[in-house]
Amino acid sequence: MSFANAVVARAEGERVGLVPCAVGGTAIKEWARGEELYESMVARSKESVNKSGGRIKALLWYQGESDASTDHDAEAYQQNMEAFISNVREDLELPSLPIIQVALASGDKYKEKVREAQLGINLQNVVCVDAKGLHLKEDHLHLTTEAQVKLGHMLAEAYLKHFVGSD
């Protein structure tokens, strides 16, 4: 919500609708084309456009902690994420869809390898917001409420800086 509120407050005339599809504890391979999570996300996104008459203007992506548990998954992250981006753009028929990805703030043994992959993606209209340093809850995995609000503002700033007015 802090993302939507920040965009509405700063971008005159912008209407913001959110299509939440997050599922905690999932690996990027679970979001591959043909998998239930991916297909549900695409279907919900298309349905939101059909029902609202709006347009999809960006995809916000914060995922990867589960990929930091094994070297194999961390090593495959960038290739899997780039395939995900390509597939989403193709399936939503939005070849230049802006993607704002969040680089991990927490994770397991191979967190830095996943962060490198996230920060290293070099595709058109893909930017990365770095969550490193945001405050975590006592579980050392999830962001505090205050950190979530700050991250929402960081995502809004990235969206406004890189994509508003670029239609």
PDB file of C-alpha atoms in Angstrom, residues 6-136:
ATOM      1  CA  ALA A   6       3.347   7.239  -2.783  1.00  0.00           C
ATOM      2  CA  VAL A   7       2.636   6.965  -6.517  1.00  0.00           C
ATOM      3  CA  VAL A   8      -0.808   8.558  -6.176  1.00  0.00           C
ATOM      4  CA  ALA A   9       0.613  11.369  -4.028  1.00  0.00           C
ATOM      5  CA  ARG A  10       3.398  12.219  -6.485  1.00  0.00           C
ATOM      6  CA  ALA A  11       2.069  11.400  -9.942  1.00  0.00           C
ATOM      7  CA  GLU A  12      -0.822  13.651 -10.804  1.00  0.00           C
ATOM      8  CA  GLY A  13      -3.652  11.758 -12.436  1.00  0.00           C
ATOM      9  CA  GLU A  14      -2.163   8.303 -11.770  1.00  0.00           C
ATOM     10  CA  ARG A  15      -4.655   5.705 -10.655  1.00  0.00           C
ATOM     11  CA  VAL A  16      -3.159   2.663  -9.021  1.00  0.00           C
ATOM     12  CA  GLY A  17      -4.640  -0.768  -8.742  1.00  0.00           C
ATOM     13  CA  LEU A  18      -2.695  -3.627  -7.212  1.00  0.00           C
ATOM     14  CA  VAL A  19      -2.991  -7.298  -8.124  1.00  0.00           C
ATOM     15  CA  PRO A  20      -1.333  -9.117  -5.220  1.00  0.00           C
ATOM     16  CA  CYS A  21      -0.079 -12.562  -6.161  1.00  0.00           C
ATOM     17  CA  ALA A  22       2.633 -13.099  -3.541  1.00  0.00           C
ATOM     18  CA  VAL A  23       3.124 -16.514  -1.978  1.00  0.00           C
ATOM     19  CA  GLY A  24       5.750 -16.656   0.744  1.00  0.00           C
ATOM     20  CA  GLY A  25       8.455 -19.283   0.902  1.00  0.00           C
ATOM     21  CA  THR A  26       8.483 -20.029  -2.828  1.00  0.00           C
ATOM     22  CA  ALA A  27      11.452 -20.513  -5.139  1.00  0.00           C
ATOM     23  CA  ILE A  28      11.730 -18.901  -8.573  1.00  0.00           C
ATOM     24  CA  LYS A  29      11.270 -22.300 -10.259  1.00  0.00           C
ATOM     25  CA  GLU A  30       7.767 -22.407  -8.746  1.00  0.00           C
ATOM     26  CA  TRP A  31       7.008 -19.259 -10.767  1.00  0.00           C
ATOM     27  CA  ALA A  32       8.019 -20.793 -14.098  1.00  0.00           C
ATOM     28  CA  ARG A  33       5.597 -20.818 -17.013  1.00  0.00           C
ATOM     29  CA  GLY A  34       3.292 -23.826 -16.662  1.00  0.00           C
ATOM     30  CA  GLU A  35       3.516 -23.882 -12.856  1.00  0.00           C
ATOM     31  CA  GLU A  36       0.372 -23.124 -10.842  1.00  0.00           C
ATOM     32  CA  LEU A  37       1.710 -19.913  -9.275  1.00  0.00           C
ATOM     33  CA  TYR A  38       2.786 -18.459 -12.607  1.00  0.00           C
ATOM     34  CA  GLU A  39      -0.425 -19.364 -14.421  1.00  0.00           C
ATOM     35  CA  SER A  40      -2.546 -17.978 -11.577  1.00  0.00           C
ATOM     36  CA  MET A  41      -0.587 -14.698 -11.583  1.00  0.00           C
ATOM     37  CA  VAL A  42      -1.022 -14.271 -15.339  1.00  0.00           C
ATOM     38  CA  ALA A  43      -4.737 -15.120 -15.173  1.00  0.00           C
ATOM     39  CA  ARG A  44      -5.354 -12.729 -12.252  1.00  0.00           C
ATOM     40  CA  SER A  45      -3.457  -9.968 -14.035  1.00  0.00           C
ATOM     41  CA  LYS A  46      -5.478 -10.383 -17.231  1.00  0.00           C
ATOM     42  CA  GLU A  47      -8.729 -10.576 -15.264  1.00  0.00           C
ATOM     43  CA  SER A  48      -7.918  -7.348 -13.400  1.00  0.00           C
ATOM     44  CA  VAL A  49      -7.427  -5.536 -16.722  1.00  0.00           C
ATOM     45  CA  ASN A  50     -10.614  -6.972 -18.206  1.00  0.00           C
ATOM     46  CA  LYS A  51     -12.718  -6.061 -15.156  1.00  0.00           C
ATOM     47  CA  SER A  52     -11.256  -2.615 -14.470  1.00  0.00           C
ATOM     48  CA  GLY A  53     -10.529  -1.416 -17.984  1.00  0.00           C
ATOM     49  CA  GLY A  54      -7.113  -0.377 -16.691  1.00  0.00           C
ATOM     50  CA  ARG A  55      -3.630  -1.231 -17.890  1.00  0.00           C
ATOM     51  CA  ILE A  56      -0.762  -3.075 -16.307  1.00  0.00           C
ATOM     52  CA  LYS A  57       1.990  -0.493 -15.880  1.00  0.00           C
ATOM     53  CA  ALA A  58       4.615  -2.457 -13.926  1.00  0.00           C
ATOM     54  CA  LEU A  59       5.382  -5.633 -12.056  1.00  0.00           C
ATOM     55  CA  LEU A  60       6.906  -5.422  -8.568  1.00  0.00           C
ATOM     56  CA  TRP A  61       8.917  -8.518  -7.649  1.00  0.00           C
ATOM     57  CA  TYR A  62      10.287  -9.376  -4.184  1.00  0.00           C
ATOM     58  CA  GLN A  63      11.311 -13.020  -4.079  1.00  0.00           C
ATOM     59  CA  GLY A  64      14.424 -15.111  -3.736  1.00  0.00           C
ATOM     60  CA  GLU A  65      15.028 -16.069  -0.111  1.00  0.00           C
ATOM     61  CA  SER A  66      14.071 -19.688  -0.840  1.00  0.00           C
ATOM     62  CA  ASP A  67      16.603 -19.747  -3.684  1.00  0.00           C
ATOM     63  CA  ALA A  68      19.395 -18.827  -1.255  1.00  0.00           C
ATOM     64  CA  SER A  69      19.325 -22.224   0.492  1.00  0.00           C
ATOM     65  CA  THR A  70      21.357 -24.191  -2.047  1.00  0.00           C
ATOM     66  CA  ASP A  71      24.234 -23.300  -4.316  1.00  0.00           C
ATOM     67  CA  HIS A  72      22.402 -24.923  -7.252  1.00  0.00           C
ATOM     68  CA  ASP A  73      19.282 -22.756  -6.843  1.00  0.00           C
ATOM     69  CA  ALA A  74      21.304 -19.585  -6.243  1.00  0.00           C
ATOM     70  CA  GLU A  75      23.449 -20.334  -9.296  1.00  0.00           C
ATOM     71  CA  ALA A  76      20.343 -20.807 -11.475  1.00  0.00           C
ATOM     72  CA  TYR A  77      18.528 -17.734 -10.166  1.00  0.00           C
ATOM     73  CA  GLN A  78      19.493 -15.195 -12.821  1.00  0.00           C
ATOM     74  CA  GLN A  79      18.667 -17.486 -15.736  1.00  0.00           C
ATOM     75  CA  ASN A  80      15.343 -18.457 -14.131  1.00  0.00           C
ATOM     76  CA  MET A  81      14.470 -14.829 -13.394  1.00  0.00           C
ATOM     77  CA  GLU A  82      15.304 -13.690 -16.909  1.00  0.00           C
ATOM     78  CA  ALA A  83      13.116 -16.483 -18.325  1.00  0.00           C
ATOM     79  CA  PHE A  84      10.325 -15.434 -15.951  1.00  0.00           C
ATOM     80  CA  ILE A  85      10.534 -11.825 -17.162  1.00  0.00           C
ATOM     81  CA  SER A  86      10.483 -12.883 -20.802  1.00  0.00           C
ATOM     82  CA  ASN A  87       7.538 -15.229 -20.268  1.00  0.00           C
ATOM     83  CA  VAL A  88       5.478 -12.708 -18.296  1.00  0.00           C
ATOM     84  CA  ARG A  89       5.987 -10.065 -20.943  1.00  0.00           C
ATOM     85  CA  GLU A  90       5.035 -12.506 -23.687  1.00  0.00           C
ATOM     86  CA  ASP A  91       1.990 -13.936 -21.915  1.00  0.00           C
ATOM     87  CA  LEU A  92       0.647 -10.514 -20.926  1.00  0.00           C
ATOM     88  CA  GLU A  93       1.448  -9.202 -24.421  1.00  0.00           C
ATOM     89  CA  LEU A  94       3.481  -6.378 -22.875  1.00  0.00           C
ATOM     90  CA  PRO A  95       6.972  -6.733 -24.383  1.00  0.00           C
ATOM     91  CA  SER A  96       8.327  -3.669 -22.550  1.00  0.00           C
ATOM     92  CA  LEU A  97       6.562  -4.223 -19.217  1.00  0.00           C
ATOM     93  CA  PRO A  98       8.547  -2.450 -16.505  1.00  0.00           C
ATOM     94  CA  ILE A  99       9.813  -4.813 -13.818  1.00  0.00           C
ATOM     95  CA  ILE A 100      11.017  -3.482 -10.480  1.00  0.00           C
ATOM     96  CA  GLN A 101      12.783  -6.225  -8.603  1.00  0.00           C
ATOM     97  CA  VAL A 102      13.882  -6.099  -4.983  1.00  0.00           C
ATOM     98  CA  ALA A 103      17.353  -7.391  -4.132  1.00  0.00           C
ATOM     99  CA  LEU A 104      17.167  -9.508  -0.988  1.00  0.00           C
ATOM    100  CA  ALA A 105      17.544  -8.090   2.493  1.00  0.00           C
ATOM    101  CA  SER A 106      17.739 -11.547   4.073  1.00  0.00           C
ATOM    102  CA  GLY A 107      18.220 -15.156   3.181  1.00  0.00           C
ATOM    103  CA  ASP A 108      20.170 -18.308   3.778  1.00  0.00           C
ATOM    104  CA  LYS A 109      23.745 -19.385   3.051  1.00  0.00           C
ATOM    105  CA  TYR A 110      23.766 -18.309  -0.621  1.00  0.00           C
ATOM    106  CA  LYS A 111      21.959 -14.974  -0.179  1.00  0.00           C
ATOM    107  CA  GLU A 112      24.837 -12.968  -1.677  1.00  0.00           C
ATOM    108  CA  LYS A 113      24.859 -15.138  -4.804  1.00  0.00           C
ATOM    109  CA  VAL A 114      21.113 -14.511  -5.293  1.00  0.00           C
ATOM    110  CA  ARG A 115      21.620 -10.772  -4.645  1.00  0.00           C
ATOM    111  CA  GLU A 116      24.383 -10.700  -7.285  1.00  0.00           C
ATOM    112  CA  ALA A 117      22.009 -12.322  -9.757  1.00  0.00           C
ATOM    113  CA  GLN A 118      19.222  -9.876  -8.932  1.00  0.00           C
ATOM    114  CA  LEU A 119      21.474  -6.837  -9.171  1.00  0.00           C
ATOM    115  CA  GLY A 120      23.112  -8.229 -12.318  1.00  0.00           C
ATOM    116  CA  ILE A 121      20.012  -8.540 -14.480  1.00  0.00           C
ATOM    117  CA  ASN A 122      20.535  -6.248 -17.454  1.00  0.00           C
ATOM    118  CA  LEU A 123      17.294  -6.285 -19.426  1.00  0.00           C
ATOM    119  CA  GLN A 124      15.344  -3.387 -20.886  1.00  0.00           C
ATOM    120  CA  ASN A 125      12.924  -1.795 -18.403  1.00  0.00           C
ATOM    121  CA  VAL A 126      14.161  -3.860 -15.462  1.00  0.00           C
ATOM    122  CA  VAL A 127      15.433  -2.007 -12.418  1.00  0.00           C
ATOM    123  CA  CYS A 128      16.450  -3.299  -9.036  1.00  0.00           C
ATOM    124  CA  VAL A 129      15.794  -1.735  -5.642  1.00  0.00           C
ATOM    125  CA  ASP A 130      18.186  -2.899  -2.935  1.00  0.00           C
ATOM    126  CA  ALA A 131      16.570  -3.904   0.367  1.00  0.00           C
ATOM    127  CA  LYS A 132      19.902  -4.622   2.038  1.00  0.00           C
ATOM    128  CA  GLY A 133      20.097  -2.780   5.326  1.00  0.00           C
ATOM    129  CA  LEU A 134      16.356  -2.491   5.888  1.00  0.00           C
ATOM    130  CA  HIS A 135      15.381  -3.590   9.384  1.00  0.00           C
ATOM    131  CA  LEU A 136      14.332  -7.194   9.872  1.00  0.00           C
TER     132      LEU A 136
END
